Short mmCIF file of C-alpha atoms in Angstrom, two decimals:
data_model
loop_
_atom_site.label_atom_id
_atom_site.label_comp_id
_atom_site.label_asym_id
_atom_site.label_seq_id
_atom_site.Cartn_x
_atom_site.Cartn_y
_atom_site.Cartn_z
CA UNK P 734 12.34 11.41 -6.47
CA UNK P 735 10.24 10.25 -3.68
CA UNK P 736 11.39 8.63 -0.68
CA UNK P 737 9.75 7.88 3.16
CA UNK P 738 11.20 6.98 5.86
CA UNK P 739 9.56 5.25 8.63
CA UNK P 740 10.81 4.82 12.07
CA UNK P 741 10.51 2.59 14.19
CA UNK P 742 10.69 -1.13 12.44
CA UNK P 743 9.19 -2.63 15.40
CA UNK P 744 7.17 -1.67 18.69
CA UNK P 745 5.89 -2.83 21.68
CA UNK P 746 3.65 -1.31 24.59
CA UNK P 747 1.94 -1.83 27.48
CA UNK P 748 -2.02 -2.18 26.64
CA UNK P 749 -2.78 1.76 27.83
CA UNK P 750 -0.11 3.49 26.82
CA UNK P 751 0.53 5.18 24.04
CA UNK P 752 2.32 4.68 21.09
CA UNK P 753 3.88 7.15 18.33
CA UNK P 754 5.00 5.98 14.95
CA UNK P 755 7.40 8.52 12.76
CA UNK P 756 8.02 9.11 9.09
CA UNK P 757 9.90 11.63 7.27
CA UNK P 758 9.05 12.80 3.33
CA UNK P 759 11.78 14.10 0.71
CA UNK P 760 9.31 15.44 -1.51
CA UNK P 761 8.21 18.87 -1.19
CA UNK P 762 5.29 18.72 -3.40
CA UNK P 763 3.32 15.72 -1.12
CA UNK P 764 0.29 16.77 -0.35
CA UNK P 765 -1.55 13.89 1.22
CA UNK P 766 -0.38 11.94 3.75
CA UNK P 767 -2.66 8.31 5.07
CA UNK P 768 -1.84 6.06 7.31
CA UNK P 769 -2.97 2.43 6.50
CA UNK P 770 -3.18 -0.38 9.03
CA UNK P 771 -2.68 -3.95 8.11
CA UNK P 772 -3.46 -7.07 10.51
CA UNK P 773 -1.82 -10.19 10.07
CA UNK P 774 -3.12 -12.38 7.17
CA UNK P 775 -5.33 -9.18 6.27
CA UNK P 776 -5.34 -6.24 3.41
CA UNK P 777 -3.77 -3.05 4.08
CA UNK P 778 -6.78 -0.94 5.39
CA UNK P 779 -7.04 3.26 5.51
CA UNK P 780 -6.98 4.28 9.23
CA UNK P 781 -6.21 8.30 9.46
CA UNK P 782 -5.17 10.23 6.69
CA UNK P 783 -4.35 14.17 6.27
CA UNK P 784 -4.13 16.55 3.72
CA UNK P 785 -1.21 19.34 3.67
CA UNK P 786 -3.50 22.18 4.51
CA UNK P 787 -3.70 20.98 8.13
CA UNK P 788 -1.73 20.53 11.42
CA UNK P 789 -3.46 17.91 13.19
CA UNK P 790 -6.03 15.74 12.45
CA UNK P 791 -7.82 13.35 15.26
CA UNK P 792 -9.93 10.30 15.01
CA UNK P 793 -11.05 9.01 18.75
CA UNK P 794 -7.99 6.92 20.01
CA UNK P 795 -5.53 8.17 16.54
CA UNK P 796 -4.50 11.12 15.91
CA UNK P 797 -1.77 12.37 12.62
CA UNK P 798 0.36 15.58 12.94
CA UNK P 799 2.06 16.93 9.82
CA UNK P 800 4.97 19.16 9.96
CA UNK P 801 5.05 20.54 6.20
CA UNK P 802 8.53 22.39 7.49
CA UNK P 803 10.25 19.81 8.48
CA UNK P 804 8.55 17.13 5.88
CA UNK P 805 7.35 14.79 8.66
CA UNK P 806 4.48 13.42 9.85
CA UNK P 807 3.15 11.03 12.79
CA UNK P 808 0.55 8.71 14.24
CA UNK P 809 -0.68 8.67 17.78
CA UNK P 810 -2.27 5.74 18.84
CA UNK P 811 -3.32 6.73 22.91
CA UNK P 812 -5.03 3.95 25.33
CA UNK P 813 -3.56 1.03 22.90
CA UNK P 814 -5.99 -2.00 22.99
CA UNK P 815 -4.31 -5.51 21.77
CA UNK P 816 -6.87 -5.30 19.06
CA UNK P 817 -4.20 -2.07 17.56
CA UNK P 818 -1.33 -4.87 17.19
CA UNK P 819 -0.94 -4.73 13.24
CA UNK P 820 1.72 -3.27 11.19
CA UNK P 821 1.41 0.31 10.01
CA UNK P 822 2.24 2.13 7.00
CA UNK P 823 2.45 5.85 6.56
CA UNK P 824 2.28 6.71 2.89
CA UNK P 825 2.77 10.07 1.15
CA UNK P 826 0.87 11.35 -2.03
CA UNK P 827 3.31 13.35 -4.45
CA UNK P 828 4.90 12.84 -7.70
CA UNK P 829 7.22 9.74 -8.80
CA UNK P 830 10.48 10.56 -10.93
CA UNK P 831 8.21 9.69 -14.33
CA UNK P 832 5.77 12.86 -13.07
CA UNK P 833 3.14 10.94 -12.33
CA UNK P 834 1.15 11.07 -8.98
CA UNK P 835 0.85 7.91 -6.62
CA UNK P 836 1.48 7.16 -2.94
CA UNK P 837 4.75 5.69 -1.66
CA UNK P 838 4.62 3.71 1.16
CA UNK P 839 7.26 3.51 3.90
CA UNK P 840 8.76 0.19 5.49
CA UNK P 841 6.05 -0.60 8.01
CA UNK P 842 5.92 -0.35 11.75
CA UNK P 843 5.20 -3.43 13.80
CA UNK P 844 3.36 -2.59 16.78
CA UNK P 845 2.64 -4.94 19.65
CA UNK P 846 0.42 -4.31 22.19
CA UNK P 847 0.90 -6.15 25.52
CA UNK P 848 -1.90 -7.37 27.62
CA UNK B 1310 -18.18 -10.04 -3.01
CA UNK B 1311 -17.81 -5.89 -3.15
CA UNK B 1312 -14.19 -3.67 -3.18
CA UNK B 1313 -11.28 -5.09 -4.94
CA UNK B 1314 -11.02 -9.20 -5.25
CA UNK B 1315 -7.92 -11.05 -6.13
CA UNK B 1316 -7.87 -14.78 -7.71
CA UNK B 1317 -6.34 -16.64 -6.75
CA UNK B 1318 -5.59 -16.51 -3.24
CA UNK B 1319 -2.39 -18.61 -3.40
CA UNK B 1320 -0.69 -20.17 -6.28
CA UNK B 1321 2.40 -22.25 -6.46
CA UNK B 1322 4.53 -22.46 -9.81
CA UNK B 1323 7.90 -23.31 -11.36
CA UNK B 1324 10.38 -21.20 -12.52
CA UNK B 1325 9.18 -22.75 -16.41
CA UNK B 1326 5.39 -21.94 -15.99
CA UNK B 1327 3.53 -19.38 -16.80
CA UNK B 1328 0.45 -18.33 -14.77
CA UNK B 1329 -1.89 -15.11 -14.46
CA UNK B 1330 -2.76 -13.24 -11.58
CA UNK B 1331 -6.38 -11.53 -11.81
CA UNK B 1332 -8.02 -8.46 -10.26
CA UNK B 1333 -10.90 -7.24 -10.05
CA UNK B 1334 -12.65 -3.71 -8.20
CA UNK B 1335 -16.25 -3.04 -8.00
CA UNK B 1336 -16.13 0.09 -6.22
CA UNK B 1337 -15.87 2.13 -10.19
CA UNK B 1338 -12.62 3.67 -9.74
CA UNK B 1339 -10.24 4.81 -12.60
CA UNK B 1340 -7.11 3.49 -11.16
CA UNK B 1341 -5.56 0.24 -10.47
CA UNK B 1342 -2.12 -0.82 -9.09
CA UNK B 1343 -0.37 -3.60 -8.30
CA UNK B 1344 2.17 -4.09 -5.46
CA UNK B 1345 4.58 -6.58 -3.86
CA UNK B 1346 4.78 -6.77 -0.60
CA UNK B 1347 7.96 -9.27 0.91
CA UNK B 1348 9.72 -9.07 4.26
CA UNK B 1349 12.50 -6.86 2.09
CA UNK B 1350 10.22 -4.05 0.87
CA UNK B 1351 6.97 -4.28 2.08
CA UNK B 1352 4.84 -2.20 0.03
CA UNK B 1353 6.55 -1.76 -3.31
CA UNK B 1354 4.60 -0.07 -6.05
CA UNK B 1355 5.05 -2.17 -9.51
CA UNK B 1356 2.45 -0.96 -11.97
CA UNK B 1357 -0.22 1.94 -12.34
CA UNK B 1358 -3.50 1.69 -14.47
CA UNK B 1359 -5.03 5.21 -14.75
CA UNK B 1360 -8.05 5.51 -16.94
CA UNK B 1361 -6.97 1.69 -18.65
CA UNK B 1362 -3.39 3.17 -19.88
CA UNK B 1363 -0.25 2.29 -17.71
CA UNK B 1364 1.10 5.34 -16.26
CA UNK B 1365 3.74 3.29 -14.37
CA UNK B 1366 6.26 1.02 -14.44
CA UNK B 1367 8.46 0.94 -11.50
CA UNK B 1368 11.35 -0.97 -13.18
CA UNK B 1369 9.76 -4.23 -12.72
CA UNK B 1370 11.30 -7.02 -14.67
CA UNK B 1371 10.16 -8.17 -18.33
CA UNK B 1372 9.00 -11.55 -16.80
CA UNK B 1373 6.01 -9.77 -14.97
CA UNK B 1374 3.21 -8.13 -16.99
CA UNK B 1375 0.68 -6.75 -16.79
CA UNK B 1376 -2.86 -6.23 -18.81
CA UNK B 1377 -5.70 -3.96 -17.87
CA UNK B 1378 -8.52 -4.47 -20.55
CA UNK B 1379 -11.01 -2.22 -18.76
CA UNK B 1380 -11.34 -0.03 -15.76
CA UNK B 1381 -12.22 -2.80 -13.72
CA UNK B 1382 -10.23 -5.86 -14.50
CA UNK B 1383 -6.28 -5.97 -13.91
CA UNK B 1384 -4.18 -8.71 -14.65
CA UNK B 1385 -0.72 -10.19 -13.23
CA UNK B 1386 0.89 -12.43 -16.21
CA UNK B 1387 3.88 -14.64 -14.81
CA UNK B 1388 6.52 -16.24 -16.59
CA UNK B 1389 9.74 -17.88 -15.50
CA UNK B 1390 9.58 -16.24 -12.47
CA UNK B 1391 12.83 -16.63 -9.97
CA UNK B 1392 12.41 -18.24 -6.27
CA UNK B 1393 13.06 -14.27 -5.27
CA UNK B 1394 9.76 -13.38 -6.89
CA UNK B 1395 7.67 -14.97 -4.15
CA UNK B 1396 5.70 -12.52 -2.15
CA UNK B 1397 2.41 -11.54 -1.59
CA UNK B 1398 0.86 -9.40 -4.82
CA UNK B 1399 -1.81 -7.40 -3.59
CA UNK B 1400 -3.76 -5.49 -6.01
CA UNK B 1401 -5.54 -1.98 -5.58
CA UNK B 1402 -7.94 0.63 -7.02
CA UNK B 1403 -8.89 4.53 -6.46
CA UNK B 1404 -10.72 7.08 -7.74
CA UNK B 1405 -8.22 9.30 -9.07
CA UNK B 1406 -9.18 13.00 -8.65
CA UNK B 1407 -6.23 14.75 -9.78
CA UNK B 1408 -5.58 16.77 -6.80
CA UNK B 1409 -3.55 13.42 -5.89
CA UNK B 1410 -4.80 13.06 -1.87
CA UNK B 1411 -6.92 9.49 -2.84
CA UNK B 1412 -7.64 6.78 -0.76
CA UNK B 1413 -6.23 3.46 -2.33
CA UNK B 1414 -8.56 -0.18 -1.57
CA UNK B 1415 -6.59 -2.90 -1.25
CA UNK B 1416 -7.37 -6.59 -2.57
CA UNK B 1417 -6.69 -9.54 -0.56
CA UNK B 1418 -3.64 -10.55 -1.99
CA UNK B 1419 -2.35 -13.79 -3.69
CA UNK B 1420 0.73 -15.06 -2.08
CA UNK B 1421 2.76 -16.81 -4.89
CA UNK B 1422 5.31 -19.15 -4.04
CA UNK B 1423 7.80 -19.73 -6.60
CA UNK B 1424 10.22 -23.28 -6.52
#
């Protein structure tokens, strides 16, 4: 069955730094892996995503890293803004226990991002 | 209003009544879903439309159901819901392509508040 684990919970930086949110797959098959962000009082919204035939994928201040080996994957947010505090959800594409293909969703990361 | 649209936006019901939930995408995808997202499990995957059939039920109680007369149109149907069922229900679409990496559009949700 599927499973993703997403570490951690909760967050907070300094606006500048960087920031580096975890999750871990059980599924061998996965083959996609997005990132969605979701602001408070808002829809969850694609930010990053990466497919299984790549390392590392960057987009300006985000980047994702996939370790197919290990079954884990990252984001890295660099030169956080407070405009990046949101709660973010990895997600990996692979099949559910019925066979069927859909994204699970981890818990959600809570990042805050200090003036 | 374009992507996916969710009505209502909030509802408030008793355990006795029964209300409906409605979706609707107008970006021409093939695939519609329907999640519940609560401070215990925030993004958890209850149905899947694929093509108008149900592919997926993700052991979701008897009192929630579901109806998806065309590929564009998903419905939510409530009845004697429990206090526990209140949540946000946010609807989604995609355009499923069978190699299973697809980006999912979120609606904007209708939190339902159950006394």
């Amino acid at each position: 069955g599927e499973n993703v684990e997403q570490h951690p919970s909760t967050l907070s930086v300094q606006e500048g730094d960087s920031a580096v949110i975890k999750c871990t797959y059980s599924d061998s098959a996965s083959n996609y892996f997005p990132w969605y962000k979701q602001e408070l009082g808002k829809r969850p919204q694609l930010i990053i995503d990466i497919r299984s035939n790549v390392g590392e994928k960057k987009d300006q201040r985000i980047a994702v890293t996939l370790n197919k080996t290990a079954k884990h994957f990252s984001l890295h947010i660099t030169e956080t803004q407070p405009e990046d505090s949101a709660v973010y959800f990895c997600a990996e594409g692979g099949v559910l226990d019925t066979g069927r293909r859909a994204l699970t969703f981890g818990s959600g990361t809570r990042l805050q991002v200090q003036p | 209003e374009t992507g996916v649209t969710q009505t209502p936006r909030h509802l408030v019901m008793g355990m006795t009544n029964k209300k409906s939930l409605k979706c609707e995408q107008h970006l021409g995808h093939n695939a519609m879903y329907w999640y519940k997202q609560s401070a215990k499990k925030p993004l958890e995957l209850m149905f899947v439309y694929n093509f108008k059939e149900q592919t997926e039920n993700n052991s979701v109680p008897s009192r929630f159901s579901p109806e998806c007369p065309n590929s564009s149109h998903l419905f939510l149907h409530l009845h004697t819901l429990q206090p526990e069922d209140s949540a946000l229900y946010l609807c989604a679409s995609s355009q499923e392509l069978g190699s299973g990496d697809y980006e999912q559009y979120f609606g904007p949700g209708t939190r339902l508040t159950v006394t």
